[in-house]
PDB file of C-alpha atoms in Angstrom:
ATOM      1  CA  MET L 235       0.000   0.000   0.000  1.00 70.00           C
ATOM      2  CA  SER L 236       1.324   3.436  -0.956  1.00 78.00           C
ATOM      3  CA  THR L 237       1.276   6.697   0.937  1.00 87.00           C
ATOM      4  CA  TRP L 238       0.810   9.405  -1.687  1.00 84.00           C
ATOM      5  CA  ASP L 239       2.381  12.863  -1.637  1.00 88.00           C
ATOM      6  CA  LEU L 240      -0.657  15.091  -2.122  1.00 90.00           C
ATOM      7  CA  SER L 241       1.240  18.397  -2.290  1.00 92.00           C
ATOM      8  CA  THR L 242       0.584  18.813  -6.051  1.00 95.00           C
ATOM      9  CA  VAL L 243      -3.070  17.707  -5.943  1.00 96.00           C
ATOM     10  CA  LYS L 244      -5.684  20.266  -7.057  1.00 97.00           C
ATOM     11  CA  HIS L 245      -8.763  18.001  -6.847  1.00 98.00           C
ATOM     12  CA  HIS L 246      -9.799  15.121  -4.615  1.00 98.00           C
ATOM     13  CA  VAL L 247     -12.526  12.997  -6.216  1.00 98.00           C
ATOM     14  CA  LEU L 248     -14.600  10.773  -3.921  1.00 98.00           C
ATOM     15  CA  ILE L 249     -16.399   8.046  -5.871  1.00 98.00           C
ATOM     16  CA  CYS L 250     -19.139   6.180  -4.043  1.00 97.00           C
ATOM     17  CA  ASN L 251     -18.795   2.412  -4.201  1.00 97.00           C
ATOM     18  CA  GLY L 252     -21.573   1.670  -1.710  1.00 97.00           C
ATOM     19  CA  GLY L 253     -24.281  -0.852  -2.552  1.00 97.00           C
ATOM     20  CA  SER L 254     -26.666   1.418  -4.475  1.00 97.00           C
ATOM     21  CA  CYS L 255     -23.859   3.088  -6.395  1.00 97.00           C
ATOM     22  CA  LEU L 256     -22.268  -0.238  -7.323  1.00 97.00           C
ATOM     23  CA  LYS L 257     -25.620  -1.306  -8.788  1.00 97.00           C
ATOM     24  CA  LYS L 258     -25.500   1.901 -10.880  1.00 97.00           C
ATOM     25  CA  LEU L 259     -22.015   1.332 -12.355  1.00 97.00           C
ATOM     26  CA  GLY L 260     -19.965   2.694  -9.436  1.00 97.00           C
ATOM     27  CA  ASP L 261     -17.014   0.375 -10.076  1.00 97.00           C
ATOM     28  CA  GLU L 262     -17.060   1.029 -13.822  1.00 98.00           C
ATOM     29  CA  THR L 263     -17.310   4.779 -13.184  1.00 98.00           C
ATOM     30  CA  THR L 264     -14.342   4.634 -10.798  1.00 98.00           C
ATOM     31  CA  LEU L 265     -12.224   2.843 -13.395  1.00 98.00           C
ATOM     32  CA  ALA L 266     -13.289   5.234 -16.183  1.00 98.00           C
ATOM     33  CA  ILE L 267     -12.380   8.294 -14.093  1.00 98.00           C
ATOM     34  CA  ARG L 268      -8.999   6.814 -13.205  1.00 98.00           C
ATOM     35  CA  ASP L 269      -8.343   5.817 -16.829  1.00 98.00           C
ATOM     36  CA  GLU L 270      -9.191   9.323 -18.069  1.00 98.00           C
ATOM     37  CA  ILE L 271      -6.902  10.882 -15.443  1.00 98.00           C
ATOM     38  CA  ALA L 272      -4.070   8.628 -16.631  1.00 98.00           C
ATOM     39  CA  LEU L 273      -4.840   9.338 -20.296  1.00 98.00           C
ATOM     40  CA  HIS L 274      -4.275  13.051 -19.627  1.00 98.00           C
ATOM     41  CA  GLY L 275      -1.208  12.482 -17.418  1.00 97.00           C
ATOM     42  CA  ALA L 276      -3.001  14.212 -14.535  1.00 97.00           C
ATOM     43  CA  GLU L 277      -2.216  11.747 -11.734  1.00 96.00           C
ATOM     44  CA  GLY L 278      -0.260  14.432  -9.858  1.00 95.00           C
ATOM     45  CA  LEU L 279      -3.173  16.889 -10.034  1.00 97.00           C
ATOM     46  CA  ILE L 280      -6.175  14.644  -9.294  1.00 98.00           C
ATOM     47  CA  HIS L 281      -6.421  12.128  -6.444  1.00 97.00           C
ATOM     48  CA  THR L 282      -9.286   9.632  -6.326  1.00 98.00           C
ATOM     49  CA  THR L 283     -10.737   7.695  -3.405  1.00 97.00           C
ATOM     50  CA  ARG L 284     -13.346   4.946  -3.480  1.00 97.00           C
ATOM     51  CA  THR L 285     -15.786   5.429  -0.635  1.00 97.00           C
ATOM     52  CA  ARG L 286     -18.576   3.408   0.859  1.00 95.00           C
ATOM     53  CA  CYS L 287     -22.055   4.908   1.105  1.00 94.00           C
ATOM     54  CA  ASN L 288     -22.143   8.709   0.868  1.00 93.00           C
ATOM     55  CA  GLY L 289     -25.794   8.891   1.953  1.00 92.00           C
ATOM     56  CA  ARG L 290     -27.312   9.916  -1.385  1.00 94.00           C
ATOM     57  CA  CYS L 291     -28.407   6.458  -2.585  1.00 95.00           C
ATOM     58  CA  GLU L 292     -31.336   7.718  -4.667  1.00 95.00           C
ATOM     59  CA  ASP L 293     -28.851   9.810  -6.690  1.00 96.00           C
ATOM     60  CA  ALA L 294     -26.502   6.872  -7.413  1.00 97.00           C
ATOM     61  CA  CYS L 295     -23.786   6.788  -8.629  1.00 98.00           C
ATOM     62  CA  VAL L 296     -22.546   9.751  -6.567  1.00 98.00           C
ATOM     63  CA  VAL L 297     -19.192  11.482  -7.159  1.00 98.00           C
ATOM     64  CA  THR L 298     -17.925  14.407  -5.063  1.00 98.00           C
ATOM     65  CA  VAL L 299     -15.133  16.826  -5.997  1.00 98.00           C
ATOM     66  CA  TYR L 300     -13.111  18.695  -3.376  1.00 97.00           C
ATOM     67  CA  PRO L 301     -12.002  21.280  -2.477  1.00 95.00           C
ATOM     68  CA  GLN L 302     -14.855  22.800  -4.514  1.00 95.00           C
ATOM     69  CA  GLY L 303     -17.470  20.725  -2.678  1.00 96.00           C
ATOM     70  CA  VAL L 304     -19.437  19.816  -5.816  1.00 98.00           C
ATOM     71  CA  TRP L 305     -21.643  16.725  -5.546  1.00 97.00           C
ATOM     72  CA  TYR L 306     -22.706  14.905  -8.704  1.00 98.00           C
ATOM     73  CA  LYS L 307     -25.563  12.438  -9.281  1.00 98.00           C
ATOM     74  CA  GLU L 308     -26.216   9.608 -11.715  1.00 98.00           C
ATOM     75  CA  MET L 309     -22.609   9.378 -12.830  1.00 98.00           C
ATOM     76  CA  THR L 310     -21.667   6.779 -15.435  1.00 98.00           C
ATOM     77  CA  PRO L 311     -18.369   5.832 -17.018  1.00 98.00           C
ATOM     78  CA  GLU L 312     -18.967   8.350 -19.840  1.00 98.00           C
ATOM     79  CA  SER L 313     -19.971  11.234 -17.538  1.00 98.00           C
ATOM     80  CA  GLY L 314     -17.003  10.310 -15.320  1.00 98.00           C
ATOM     81  CA  ARG L 315     -14.689  10.782 -18.300  1.00 98.00           C
ATOM     82  CA  ARG L 316     -16.401  14.125 -19.023  1.00 98.00           C
ATOM     83  CA  LEU L 317     -15.910  15.089 -15.361  1.00 98.00           C
ATOM     84  CA  VAL L 318     -12.146  14.685 -15.715  1.00 98.00           C
ATOM     85  CA  ARG L 319     -11.929  16.595 -18.999  1.00 98.00           C
ATOM     86  CA  GLU L 320     -14.454  19.358 -18.391  1.00 98.00           C
ATOM     87  CA  HIS L 321     -14.529  20.001 -14.627  1.00 98.00           C
ATOM     88  CA  LEU L 322     -11.158  18.882 -13.361  1.00 98.00           C
ATOM     89  CA  LEU L 323      -8.952  19.902 -16.292  1.00 98.00           C
ATOM     90  CA  GLU L 324     -10.925  22.786 -17.844  1.00 98.00           C
ATOM     91  CA  GLY L 325     -12.773  24.174 -14.796  1.00 97.00           C
ATOM     92  CA  ARG L 326     -16.289  23.685 -16.223  1.00 97.00           C
ATOM     93  CA  PRO L 327     -18.488  21.719 -13.780  1.00 97.00           C
ATOM     94  CA  LEU L 328     -21.041  19.279 -15.241  1.00 98.00           C
ATOM     95  CA  GLU L 329     -24.167  21.265 -14.433  1.00 96.00           C
ATOM     96  CA  ASP L 330     -26.490  18.529 -15.705  1.00 96.00           C
ATOM     97  CA  HIS L 331     -25.263  16.193 -12.919  1.00 97.00           C
ATOM     98  CA  MET L 332     -24.681  18.710 -10.082  1.00 97.00           C
ATOM     99  CA  ILE L 333     -26.805  18.240  -6.959  1.00 96.00           C
ATOM    100  CA  TYR L 334     -24.873  20.398  -4.470  1.00 95.00           C
ATOM    101  CA  THR L 335     -22.344  23.193  -4.691  1.00 95.00           C
ATOM    102  CA  TYR L 336     -20.512  24.744  -1.769  1.00 94.00           C
ATOM    103  CA  GLU L 337     -20.557  28.371  -0.737  1.00 90.00           C
ATOM    104  CA  ASP L 338     -20.671  28.884   3.061  1.00 85.00           C
ATOM    105  CA  SER L 339     -22.601  25.609   3.258  1.00 88.00           C
ATOM    106  CA  PHE L 340     -23.851  23.053   0.743  1.00 88.00           C
ATOM    107  CA  VAL L 341     -26.439  24.548  -1.590  1.00 88.00           C
ATOM    108  CA  PRO L 342     -28.826  22.206  -3.447  1.00 90.00           C
ATOM    109  CA  THR L 343     -29.110  22.781  -7.189  1.00 93.00           C
ATOM    110  CA  GLY L 344     -32.644  21.370  -7.287  1.00 89.00           C
ATOM    111  CA  LYS L 345     -31.568  18.523  -9.569  1.00 89.00           C
ATOM    112  CA  GLY L 346     -31.109  15.868  -6.880  1.00 88.00           C
ATOM    113  CA  ARG L 347     -33.603  14.011  -4.710  1.00 85.00           C
ATOM    114  CA  THR L 348     -34.882  15.850  -1.646  1.00 81.00           C
ATOM    115  CA  GLY L 349     -33.034  14.500   1.357  1.00 80.00           C
ATOM    116  CA  VAL L 350     -34.130  13.912   4.926  1.00 79.00           C
ATOM    117  CA  SER L 351     -33.112  16.791   7.212  1.00 79.00           C
ATOM    118  CA  ARG L 352     -31.122  16.017  10.362  1.00 73.00           C
ATOM    119  CA  ILE L 353     -32.252  19.263  11.990  1.00 75.00           C
ATOM    120  CA  LYS L 354     -35.081  18.810  14.458  1.00 72.00           C
ATOM    121  CA  GLN L 355     -37.821  21.355  13.863  1.00 65.00           C
TER     122      GLN L 355
END
């Protein structure tokens, strides 16, 4: 197992590989994102991590990009490749898949499923 030097990394991509996301091509999406990163020689700029459930199962397959705090829904191998090219390398987020952006807190885009609030009313 390697310990990576992250000092050159501009983006950390968290790819859900929980049960619902795996049923919606989570593993294939992970591999496509990693292949596209390698194709562009961007391994030093983009770090990926497979996660377990990210709590947005109805939006599977979920991919999150930090430090921007952008959450994406319904990602596939093809949209994962687009994510690398358009968002991570060219700075153009995939608005058709965005469910949250980050300002001072996470802001829903209105494109994802309505979640259950943890705040007691």
